[in-house]
Short mmCIF file of C-alpha atoms in Angstrom, two decimals:
data_model
loop_
_atom_site.label_atom_id
_atom_site.label_comp_id
_atom_site.label_asym_id
_atom_site.label_seq_id
_atom_site.Cartn_x
_atom_site.Cartn_y
_atom_site.Cartn_z
CA MET A 370 -10.89 14.43 -23.76
CA GLN A 371 -8.13 11.98 -24.62
CA GLN A 372 -8.15 10.37 -21.14
CA VAL A 373 -11.85 9.53 -21.40
CA GLN A 374 -11.56 8.23 -24.95
CA SER A 375 -8.62 6.01 -24.00
CA ALA A 376 -10.56 4.66 -21.02
CA LEU A 377 -13.56 3.87 -23.20
CA ASP A 378 -11.30 2.02 -25.63
CA ARG A 379 -9.89 -0.05 -22.76
CA LEU A 380 -13.38 -0.83 -21.52
CA ARG A 381 -14.49 -1.95 -24.99
CA ALA A 382 -11.47 -4.24 -25.20
CA LEU A 383 -12.23 -5.63 -21.74
CA ALA A 384 -15.89 -6.19 -22.64
CA ALA A 385 -14.84 -8.13 -25.75
CA SER A 386 -12.55 -10.42 -23.78
CA HIS A 387 -13.42 -13.74 -22.26
CA PRO A 388 -15.03 -14.19 -19.70
CA VAL A 389 -16.72 -10.76 -19.79
CA SER A 390 -18.30 -11.33 -23.19
CA ALA A 391 -19.43 -14.84 -22.21
CA LEU A 392 -21.10 -13.56 -19.04
CA ALA A 393 -22.71 -10.63 -20.87
CA ALA A 394 -24.24 -12.96 -23.44
CA ALA A 395 -25.43 -15.46 -20.85
CA PHE A 396 -27.23 -12.88 -18.69
CA HIS A 397 -28.68 -11.09 -21.73
CA ASP A 398 -30.07 -14.35 -23.11
CA ALA A 399 -31.56 -15.10 -19.69
CA GLY A 400 -33.34 -11.74 -19.64
CA HIS A 401 -31.27 -10.22 -16.81
CA GLU A 402 -29.15 -7.11 -16.45
CA LEU A 403 -25.39 -7.33 -15.93
CA ALA A 404 -22.77 -4.62 -15.42
CA LEU A 405 -19.07 -4.46 -14.76
CA VAL A 406 -18.72 -2.32 -11.66
CA GLY A 407 -16.32 -0.59 -9.30
CA GLY A 408 -12.58 -1.18 -9.49
CA PRO A 409 -12.32 -2.45 -13.10
CA VAL A 410 -14.20 0.57 -14.46
CA ARG A 411 -12.36 3.02 -12.21
CA ASP A 412 -8.96 1.59 -13.11
CA ALA A 413 -9.69 1.82 -16.84
CA PHE A 414 -9.91 5.60 -16.44
CA LEU A 415 -6.72 5.63 -14.36
CA ASP A 416 -4.84 3.47 -16.90
CA ARG A 417 -4.17 0.88 -14.20
CA ALA A 418 -4.07 -2.87 -14.66
CA VAL A 419 -7.38 -4.63 -13.98
CA THR A 420 -6.84 -7.27 -11.30
CA ASP A 421 -10.43 -8.12 -10.29
CA LEU A 422 -13.58 -8.65 -12.30
CA ASP A 423 -16.64 -7.61 -10.28
CA PHE A 424 -20.15 -7.63 -11.71
CA THR A 425 -23.57 -6.61 -10.46
CA THR A 426 -26.97 -7.88 -11.66
CA ASP A 427 -30.68 -7.80 -10.95
CA ALA A 428 -30.69 -11.61 -10.78
CA ARG A 429 -30.96 -13.19 -7.31
CA PRO A 430 -28.20 -15.57 -6.14
CA GLU A 431 -30.08 -18.76 -7.06
CA ARG A 432 -30.71 -17.41 -10.55
CA ILE A 433 -27.05 -16.34 -10.91
CA LEU A 434 -26.01 -19.94 -10.27
CA GLU A 435 -28.43 -21.21 -12.90
CA ILE A 436 -27.14 -18.74 -15.52
CA ILE A 437 -23.42 -19.33 -14.99
CA ALA A 438 -23.55 -23.12 -14.54
CA PRO A 439 -23.25 -23.93 -18.29
CA ILE A 440 -20.25 -21.63 -18.87
CA ALA A 441 -18.34 -21.83 -15.56
CA ASP A 442 -15.40 -24.12 -14.90
CA ALA A 443 -16.37 -23.93 -11.22
CA HIS A 444 -18.53 -21.81 -8.96
CA TRP A 445 -18.90 -21.29 -5.22
CA ASP A 446 -20.99 -19.42 -2.67
CA ILE A 447 -18.44 -16.96 -1.29
CA GLY A 448 -21.11 -14.73 0.22
CA ARG A 449 -24.47 -16.03 -0.83
CA GLU A 450 -26.26 -14.43 2.12
CA PHE A 451 -24.95 -11.09 0.82
CA GLY A 452 -25.89 -11.92 -2.76
CA THR A 453 -22.37 -12.71 -4.02
CA ILE A 454 -21.47 -15.73 -6.15
CA GLY A 455 -17.92 -16.54 -7.25
CA ALA A 456 -16.97 -18.42 -10.38
CA ARG A 457 -14.06 -19.35 -12.60
CA ILE A 458 -14.77 -18.87 -16.29
CA GLY A 459 -12.13 -19.49 -18.92
CA GLY A 460 -9.46 -19.51 -16.24
CA GLU A 461 -10.51 -16.10 -14.86
CA GLN A 462 -12.04 -15.65 -11.41
CA VAL A 463 -15.10 -13.39 -11.19
CA GLU A 464 -17.59 -12.24 -8.57
CA ILE A 465 -21.23 -11.52 -9.37
CA THR A 466 -23.43 -9.74 -6.83
CA THR A 467 -27.14 -9.05 -6.82
CA TYR A 468 -28.10 -5.37 -6.69
CA ARG A 469 -28.03 -4.41 -3.05
CA ALA A 470 -29.60 -1.79 -0.86
CA ASP A 471 -27.78 -2.53 2.41
CA GLN A 472 -29.21 -1.09 5.57
CA TYR A 473 -27.27 -0.74 8.82
CA ASP A 474 -28.88 -0.42 12.23
CA GLY A 475 -26.15 1.96 13.44
CA VAL A 476 -25.24 -0.39 16.30
CA SER A 477 -23.99 -3.71 14.98
CA ARG A 478 -21.00 -4.15 12.69
CA LYS A 479 -22.83 -6.10 10.02
CA PRO A 480 -25.23 -4.86 7.37
CA VAL A 481 -28.80 -6.01 7.09
CA VAL A 482 -28.89 -7.17 3.50
CA ALA A 483 -31.75 -6.03 1.31
CA PHE A 484 -31.63 -6.85 -2.39
CA GLY A 485 -32.29 -3.93 -4.72
CA ASP A 486 -34.05 -3.64 -8.04
CA THR A 487 -32.02 -1.02 -9.91
CA ILE A 488 -28.38 -0.51 -10.67
CA GLU A 489 -28.66 3.17 -9.76
CA GLY A 490 -29.82 2.23 -6.26
CA ASP A 491 -26.98 -0.26 -5.96
CA LEU A 492 -24.39 2.33 -6.92
CA LEU A 493 -25.68 4.80 -4.34
CA ARG A 494 -24.81 2.38 -1.50
CA ARG A 495 -21.14 2.12 -2.50
CA ASP A 496 -18.31 3.74 -0.57
CA PHE A 497 -17.09 6.47 -2.97
CA THR A 498 -18.32 7.94 -6.20
CA VAL A 499 -15.19 6.79 -8.07
CA ASN A 500 -16.21 3.22 -7.19
CA ALA A 501 -19.84 3.85 -8.12
CA ILE A 502 -19.43 3.79 -11.92
CA ALA A 503 -20.68 0.79 -13.88
CA LEU A 504 -20.45 -0.42 -17.48
CA ALA A 505 -23.78 -1.96 -18.49
CA LEU A 506 -23.33 -5.07 -20.65
CA PRO A 507 -23.57 -5.95 -23.43
CA GLU A 508 -24.63 -2.46 -24.60
CA LEU A 509 -21.47 -0.79 -23.18
CA ARG A 510 -23.35 2.03 -21.47
CA LEU A 511 -21.70 3.95 -18.62
CA VAL A 512 -23.93 4.27 -15.55
CA ASP A 513 -22.76 7.09 -13.28
CA PRO A 514 -25.56 8.49 -11.09
CA THR A 515 -23.25 10.13 -8.53
CA GLY A 516 -20.78 12.07 -10.68
CA GLY A 517 -17.97 9.59 -10.18
CA LEU A 518 -16.39 10.30 -13.55
CA GLU A 519 -15.92 13.98 -12.70
CA ASP A 520 -14.37 13.00 -9.37
CA LEU A 521 -12.06 10.55 -11.12
CA LEU A 522 -10.80 13.25 -13.43
CA ALA A 523 -10.41 15.65 -10.49
CA GLY A 524 -8.63 13.06 -8.31
CA GLN A 525 -11.20 13.44 -5.56
CA LEU A 526 -12.72 11.02 -3.05
CA ARG A 527 -16.36 11.82 -2.29
CA THR A 528 -19.17 9.70 -0.89
CA PRO A 529 -22.28 9.07 -3.05
CA ILE A 530 -24.53 10.16 -0.19
CA GLU A 531 -23.94 12.37 2.84
CA PRO A 532 -20.59 11.27 4.34
CA GLU A 533 -22.01 11.10 7.87
CA VAL A 534 -24.61 8.60 6.64
CA SER A 535 -22.15 6.61 4.54
CA PHE A 536 -19.51 6.35 7.29
CA GLY A 537 -22.21 5.71 9.86
CA ASP A 538 -23.49 2.80 7.78
CA ASP A 539 -20.01 1.25 7.67
CA PRO A 540 -17.24 3.02 9.66
CA LEU A 541 -14.58 0.94 7.89
CA ARG A 542 -15.14 3.23 4.91
CA MET A 543 -13.20 5.88 6.81
CA LEU A 544 -10.10 3.66 6.71
CA ARG A 545 -10.78 2.87 3.07
CA ALA A 546 -10.69 6.61 2.40
CA VAL A 547 -7.27 6.74 4.05
CA ARG A 548 -6.02 3.85 1.97
CA PHE A 549 -7.38 5.20 -1.33
CA THR A 550 -5.54 8.49 -0.90
CA SER A 551 -2.32 6.48 -1.18
CA GLN A 552 -3.48 3.76 -3.55
CA LEU A 553 -5.09 6.11 -6.06
CA GLY A 554 -3.24 9.33 -5.29
CA PHE A 555 -6.56 11.13 -4.64
CA HIS A 556 -7.50 13.71 -2.02
CA LEU A 557 -10.44 13.43 0.36
CA ASP A 558 -13.00 16.18 -0.20
CA GLY A 559 -13.71 18.64 2.60
CA ALA A 560 -17.06 17.27 3.72
CA ALA A 561 -15.73 13.71 3.88
CA PHE A 562 -12.61 14.84 5.78
CA ASP A 563 -14.71 16.69 8.36
CA ALA A 564 -16.98 13.67 8.75
CA VAL A 565 -14.07 11.27 9.29
CA THR A 566 -12.49 13.58 11.87
CA ALA A 567 -15.77 13.96 13.76
CA MET A 568 -16.69 10.28 13.53
CA ALA A 569 -13.28 8.73 14.20
CA PRO A 570 -14.50 7.11 17.47
CA ARG A 571 -16.93 5.02 15.41
CA ILE A 572 -13.95 3.01 14.14
CA ASP A 573 -14.12 1.29 17.54
CA ASP A 574 -17.21 -0.52 16.23
CA ILE A 575 -15.15 -2.31 13.58
CA SER A 576 -13.47 -5.65 14.27
CA ALA A 577 -9.70 -5.75 14.72
CA GLU A 578 -9.39 -8.11 11.76
CA ARG A 579 -11.03 -5.68 9.32
CA ILE A 580 -8.90 -2.80 10.62
CA ARG A 581 -5.76 -4.93 10.26
CA ASP A 582 -6.60 -5.78 6.66
CA GLU A 583 -7.01 -2.11 5.73
CA LEU A 584 -3.73 -1.16 7.41
CA VAL A 585 -1.94 -3.92 5.51
CA LYS A 586 -3.41 -2.65 2.25
CA LEU A 587 -2.31 0.90 3.12
CA ILE A 588 1.33 0.05 3.81
CA SER A 589 1.35 -2.26 0.77
CA THR A 590 0.75 0.67 -1.58
CA ASP A 591 3.69 2.09 -3.52
CA THR A 592 3.47 5.50 -1.82
CA PRO A 593 1.77 5.22 1.58
CA ARG A 594 2.77 8.64 2.98
CA ALA A 595 -0.43 10.54 2.10
CA GLY A 596 -2.61 7.83 3.61
CA ILE A 597 -0.53 7.57 6.78
CA GLU A 598 -0.61 11.33 7.29
CA LEU A 599 -4.40 11.37 6.80
CA PHE A 600 -4.67 8.37 9.14
CA VAL A 601 -2.98 10.37 11.89
CA GLU A 602 -4.52 13.77 11.08
CA THR A 603 -8.12 12.53 11.25
CA GLY A 604 -7.62 10.80 14.62
CA LEU A 605 -8.17 7.29 13.24
CA ALA A 606 -4.62 6.28 14.16
CA GLU A 607 -5.18 7.36 17.77
CA ARG A 608 -8.02 4.82 17.96
CA THR A 609 -6.31 1.93 16.15
CA LEU A 610 -2.51 2.41 16.17
CA PRO A 611 -1.86 5.01 18.91
CA GLU A 612 1.88 4.34 18.93
CA LEU A 613 2.11 6.10 15.56
CA PRO A 614 0.74 9.56 16.50
CA ALA A 615 2.68 9.25 19.78
CA LEU A 616 5.83 9.67 17.69
CA GLN A 617 4.91 13.35 17.24
CA LEU A 618 7.06 14.30 20.21
CA GLU A 619 6.98 17.84 21.49
CA ARG A 620 10.10 19.83 20.65
CA ASP A 621 11.52 23.01 22.11
CA ASP A 622 14.57 25.22 21.70
CA ALA A 623 16.41 23.66 24.64
CA HIS A 624 15.92 19.99 23.74
CA ARG A 625 16.51 19.26 20.09
CA HIS A 626 16.04 16.00 18.26
CA LYS A 627 14.84 14.99 14.85
CA ASP A 628 11.13 14.63 14.15
CA VAL A 629 10.57 10.96 15.01
CA TYR A 630 7.18 10.80 13.28
CA GLU A 631 8.49 12.28 10.03
CA HIS A 632 11.61 10.11 10.30
CA SER A 633 9.50 6.95 10.62
CA ILE A 634 7.51 7.68 7.47
CA THR A 635 10.73 8.45 5.60
CA VAL A 636 12.24 5.14 6.77
CA LEU A 637 9.15 3.34 5.45
CA GLU A 638 9.50 5.10 2.08
CA GLN A 639 13.19 4.25 1.86
CA ALA A 640 12.54 0.63 2.85
CA ILE A 641 9.99 0.37 0.03
CA ASP A 642 12.50 1.78 -2.46
CA LEU A 643 15.17 -0.70 -1.32
CA GLU A 644 12.65 -3.53 -1.40
CA ARG A 645 11.86 -2.76 -5.04
CA VAL A 646 15.55 -2.81 -5.96
CA ARG A 647 16.35 -6.04 -4.15
CA ARG A 648 13.11 -7.89 -4.85
CA PRO A 649 11.58 -6.27 -7.93
CA ASP A 650 9.26 -9.17 -8.71
CA ASP A 651 8.05 -9.93 -5.19
CA SER A 652 4.81 -8.82 -3.58
CA PRO A 653 5.02 -6.11 -0.88
CA ASP A 654 6.90 -7.29 2.21
CA VAL A 655 4.39 -6.54 4.97
CA VAL A 656 6.76 -7.54 7.79
CA LEU A 657 9.52 -5.23 6.56
CA ARG A 658 7.10 -2.34 6.08
CA LEU A 659 5.53 -2.79 9.51
CA ALA A 660 8.97 -2.86 11.10
CA ALA A 661 10.03 0.27 9.21
CA LEU A 662 6.94 2.19 10.34
CA LEU A 663 7.12 0.97 13.95
CA HIS A 664 10.88 0.73 14.51
CA ASP A 665 11.03 3.81 16.76
CA ILE A 666 7.76 3.45 18.69
CA GLY A 667 9.79 2.87 21.86
CA LYS A 668 11.20 6.41 21.78
CA PRO A 669 8.35 8.26 23.54
CA LYS A 670 8.69 5.97 26.58
CA THR A 671 12.50 6.16 26.70
CA ARG A 672 13.12 9.86 25.99
CA ARG A 673 15.42 11.46 28.53
CA PHE A 674 16.88 14.99 28.66
CA GLY A 675 20.54 15.60 29.48
CA PRO A 676 21.97 18.56 31.39
CA ARG A 677 23.26 20.25 28.22
CA GLY A 678 20.09 19.90 26.18
CA GLN A 679 20.88 16.54 24.60
CA VAL A 680 18.09 14.02 24.19
CA THR A 681 18.58 10.25 24.50
CA PHE A 682 16.38 7.25 23.79
CA HIS A 683 18.41 4.45 25.40
CA GLY A 684 16.75 1.07 25.11
CA HIS A 685 14.05 2.22 22.71
CA ASP A 686 14.70 -0.79 20.49
CA VAL A 687 13.85 -3.29 23.24
CA VAL A 688 10.89 -1.25 24.49
CA GLY A 689 9.68 -0.79 20.91
CA ALA A 690 9.77 -4.53 20.26
CA LYS A 691 7.51 -5.13 23.27
CA LEU A 692 5.10 -2.41 22.15
CA ALA A 693 5.03 -3.80 18.60
CA ARG A 694 4.16 -7.28 19.87
CA LYS A 695 1.35 -5.92 22.01
CA ARG A 696 -0.16 -3.73 19.28
CA LEU A 697 0.09 -6.32 16.48
CA ARG A 698 -1.45 -8.92 18.76
CA ALA A 699 -4.35 -6.56 19.47
CA LEU A 700 -4.82 -6.13 15.71
CA ARG A 701 -4.99 -9.91 15.30
CA PHE A 702 -1.88 -10.33 13.17
CA ASP A 703 -0.65 -13.90 12.87
CA ASN A 704 2.06 -15.13 15.23
CA ASP A 705 4.80 -15.24 12.58
CA THR A 706 4.20 -11.64 11.51
CA ILE A 707 4.21 -10.50 15.13
CA ALA A 708 7.43 -12.34 16.00
CA GLU A 709 9.29 -11.32 12.85
CA THR A 710 8.28 -7.66 13.06
CA ALA A 711 9.17 -7.39 16.74
CA ARG A 712 12.54 -9.05 16.12
CA LEU A 713 13.42 -6.49 13.45
CA VAL A 714 12.42 -3.63 15.76
CA GLU A 715 14.56 -5.13 18.53
CA LEU A 716 17.64 -5.51 16.32
CA HIS A 717 17.45 -2.36 14.22
CA MET A 718 20.02 -0.51 16.35
CA ARG A 719 22.58 -3.31 16.32
CA LEU A 720 24.70 -1.79 13.54
CA PHE A 721 24.72 1.66 15.14
CA ASN A 722 25.73 0.19 18.49
CA TYR A 723 28.67 -1.70 16.97
CA GLU A 724 29.64 0.69 14.18
CA GLY A 725 31.78 3.00 16.27
CA ALA A 726 33.94 0.18 17.69
CA GLY A 727 34.42 -1.74 14.46
CA TRP A 728 33.23 -5.22 13.61
CA THR A 729 35.21 -8.30 14.60
CA ASP A 730 34.48 -11.66 13.02
CA ALA A 731 32.78 -12.63 16.28
CA ALA A 732 30.49 -9.59 16.08
CA VAL A 733 29.56 -10.39 12.49
CA ARG A 734 28.74 -13.98 13.44
CA ARG A 735 26.59 -12.84 16.35
CA PHE A 736 24.78 -10.29 14.20
CA ALA A 737 23.94 -12.95 11.61
CA ARG A 738 23.04 -15.53 14.26
CA ASP A 739 20.73 -13.14 16.11
CA ALA A 740 19.03 -11.99 12.89
CA GLY A 741 18.55 -15.54 11.63
CA ASP A 742 16.16 -15.72 8.71
CA GLN A 743 15.40 -12.00 9.16
CA LEU A 744 18.94 -11.01 8.11
CA ASP A 745 18.09 -9.67 4.64
CA ARG A 746 15.14 -7.69 5.98
CA LEU A 747 17.23 -6.34 8.84
CA VAL A 748 19.92 -5.05 6.48
CA ILE A 749 17.26 -3.28 4.39
CA LEU A 750 15.74 -1.76 7.53
CA ILE A 751 19.12 -0.54 8.79
CA ARG A 752 19.88 1.06 5.42
CA ALA A 753 16.46 2.69 5.35
CA ASP A 754 17.02 4.03 8.86
CA ILE A 755 19.76 6.38 7.60
CA THR A 756 17.94 9.68 7.17
CA THR A 757 20.59 12.11 8.40
CA ARG A 758 21.29 15.20 6.30
CA ASN A 759 24.94 15.06 7.35
CA GLN A 760 26.51 13.64 4.20
CA ARG A 761 29.71 12.52 5.91
CA LYS A 762 27.77 10.60 8.54
CA SER A 763 25.46 9.12 5.92
CA ASP A 764 28.42 7.97 3.81
CA ARG A 765 30.15 6.48 6.85
CA LEU A 766 27.08 4.49 7.86
CA ALA A 767 26.44 3.32 4.29
CA PHE A 768 30.06 2.16 4.05
CA ALA A 769 29.70 0.29 7.35
CA ILE A 770 26.64 -1.55 6.05
CA ASP A 771 28.37 -2.37 2.76
CA ASP A 772 31.34 -3.70 4.70
CA LEU A 773 29.08 -5.72 6.99
CA GLU A 774 27.28 -7.35 4.08
CA ALA A 775 30.60 -8.19 2.43
CA ARG A 776 31.89 -9.69 5.68
CA ILE A 777 28.75 -11.78 6.09
CA ALA A 778 29.07 -13.05 2.51
CA THR A 779 32.70 -14.01 3.09
CA LEU A 780 31.98 -15.79 6.36
CA ARG A 781 29.05 -17.60 4.79
CA GLU A 782 31.38 -19.04 2.18
CA GLN A 783 33.99 -19.93 4.76
CA GLU A 784 31.86 -21.24 7.58
CA GLU A 785 28.31 -21.85 6.35
CA LEU A 786 27.18 -19.02 8.60
CA ASP A 787 23.49 -19.70 7.98
CA ALA A 788 23.73 -22.83 10.14
CA VAL A 789 26.20 -21.89 12.86
CA ARG A 790 26.24 -24.55 15.58
CA PRO A 791 28.69 -25.68 18.26
CA GLU A 792 31.15 -28.32 17.14
CA LEU A 793 29.87 -30.67 19.85
CA ASP A 794 26.19 -31.59 20.11
CA GLY A 795 24.22 -32.38 23.24
CA ASP A 796 25.01 -36.11 23.20
CA ARG A 797 28.75 -35.46 22.97
CA ILE A 798 28.55 -32.89 25.77
CA MET A 799 26.84 -35.39 28.08
CA ALA A 800 29.35 -38.12 27.17
CA ILE A 801 32.39 -35.90 27.76
CA LEU A 802 31.13 -34.47 31.05
CA GLY A 803 29.50 -37.68 32.25
CA ILE A 804 26.17 -36.03 32.96
CA GLY A 805 22.59 -36.69 31.97
CA PRO A 806 20.00 -34.41 30.36
CA GLY A 807 19.28 -31.18 32.18
CA ARG A 808 19.93 -27.46 32.42
CA THR A 809 23.71 -27.94 32.64
CA VAL A 810 23.76 -29.41 29.13
CA GLY A 811 22.11 -26.24 27.82
CA GLU A 812 24.64 -24.05 29.63
CA ALA A 813 27.51 -26.07 28.13
CA TYR A 814 25.93 -25.84 24.69
CA ARG A 815 25.69 -22.05 24.95
CA PHE A 816 29.32 -21.87 26.06
CA LEU A 817 30.38 -23.80 22.97
CA LEU A 818 28.14 -21.68 20.73
CA ASP A 819 29.77 -18.51 22.07
CA LEU A 820 33.17 -20.11 21.42
CA ARG A 821 32.11 -20.90 17.86
CA LEU A 822 30.87 -17.35 17.29
CA ASP A 823 33.91 -15.70 18.88
CA GLU A 824 36.65 -17.81 17.35
CA GLY A 825 35.12 -19.65 14.43
CA ARG A 826 35.87 -23.34 13.93
CA VAL A 827 38.48 -24.66 16.39
CA GLY A 828 38.06 -28.38 15.72
CA GLU A 829 36.32 -31.02 17.82
CA ASP A 830 39.41 -31.92 19.89
CA ALA A 831 40.06 -28.29 20.85
CA ALA A 832 36.34 -27.78 21.55
CA GLU A 833 36.43 -30.76 23.91
CA GLN A 834 39.45 -29.39 25.80
CA ARG A 835 37.85 -25.95 26.11
CA LEU A 836 34.66 -27.59 27.39
CA LEU A 837 36.62 -29.45 30.07
CA GLU A 838 38.38 -26.24 31.09
CA TRP A 839 35.01 -24.52 31.40
CA TRP A 840 33.76 -27.45 33.46
CA ARG A 841 36.70 -27.33 35.87
CA GLU A 842 36.42 -23.53 36.25
CA ARG A 843 32.89 -24.11 37.51
CA GLY A 844 34.38 -26.23 40.30
CA GLU A 845 32.83 -29.41 39.02
CA THR A 846 34.26 -32.90 39.61
CA PRO A 847 36.81 -33.85 36.92
CA VAL A 848 35.25 -35.84 34.17
CA GLU A 849 37.08 -39.09 34.93
CA SER A 850 36.01 -39.12 38.56
CA GLN A 851 32.47 -38.16 37.55
CA ARG A 852 32.25 -41.09 35.17
CA THR A 853 33.69 -43.46 37.77
CA ARG A 854 31.20 -42.30 40.38
CA ARG A 855 28.32 -42.79 37.94
CA ALA A 856 29.57 -46.32 37.20
CA ASP A 857 29.81 -47.16 40.91
CA ASP A 858 26.27 -45.90 41.46
#
């Protein structure tokens, strides 16, 4: 078969490259086995770029260090207790792991490491058969004790041993199955699907950090839909991201609204497409993708039914932002990711709220000020949120966004919109009003900021007069008398 022959040619070329050939020679000369394993071998058959070089060997960690020391630019113990040594050889980073026969006690989250003696035994303990294929070096012999090659060609995910045992050993493998359906475009075989569905509660045994990392990898794939749908269908989402399956709102003939769950996945897909167009060379934008997937999670809590069958979700943006913060915090996301994602969820309706009334310069300034450094992401999210099949409505909304972006660009040139500030700072405010530091200074500052946003630049003299008018309207002592009283004190 041409696909197999092409893969073998790619593997031969990879084996001849540095550092693979250097490592193969070093371990052979030392009397030890070495094999390229897992992702690099799998991806050669899928005609995908090789991004990691993972090796397995019968040598123990101390012996690995002895063998690679003469040829490595650097080496480190990235997981020595698990038998893994990292190194940089000829500018390439590699990982070399001793054959393993991990054993789990079924209670704790960590494996009890037991080093193995054969590559076949090592491959049996891996997550899926497509990742359990090795290329023995330097003889270039494929080692495939579990039928991984057939599964690769069939586009199937299957565990090397009984799925209940494999997932019981490490429940995170259930989330890896979800991710691989999107990353590789494969389907989960029936036995594995049944096992995941039955064992979904075991995902509770996995740390939030490991779950978070798998979710990030899932939404970072080019086409995450299949994985997300499997995530929800198996019940894993209910245990880890319950706000997502909650979007599957019940519908009936009397109360009609679009499928919020389906809409959310479509928004994610459209956000990814727009991201590729606007930032073709950048890595996946995790914040944007999280916001796209979660932007409507406030709808289940805010759904209300009107007397004529209409359905409303008033305030779902604000409620959704709170829910996003809570869930991302529980999944141990960093503070910046939490804040940025929640802000996008909170602001995603801003265009739709303003669109019907038209955009004044003041509204454009406020939109940009409120979005801050999330402005570009917010515009992408708002565009992606247009999923209506009504072409006239879709065209109208797209035109509104185009117009908004043009207005922002114009105002940026005219007013340096990225750094909008009042024309009087805190020191000037205190000097003009004759007051010291305190809450009143902040209130005056916000008044001047609103003035700046509503009317643009008015000049420092006019800003001072407007500040004094605001001060007098509050019933405060005129500035001259205030200053005199302070001097007398």
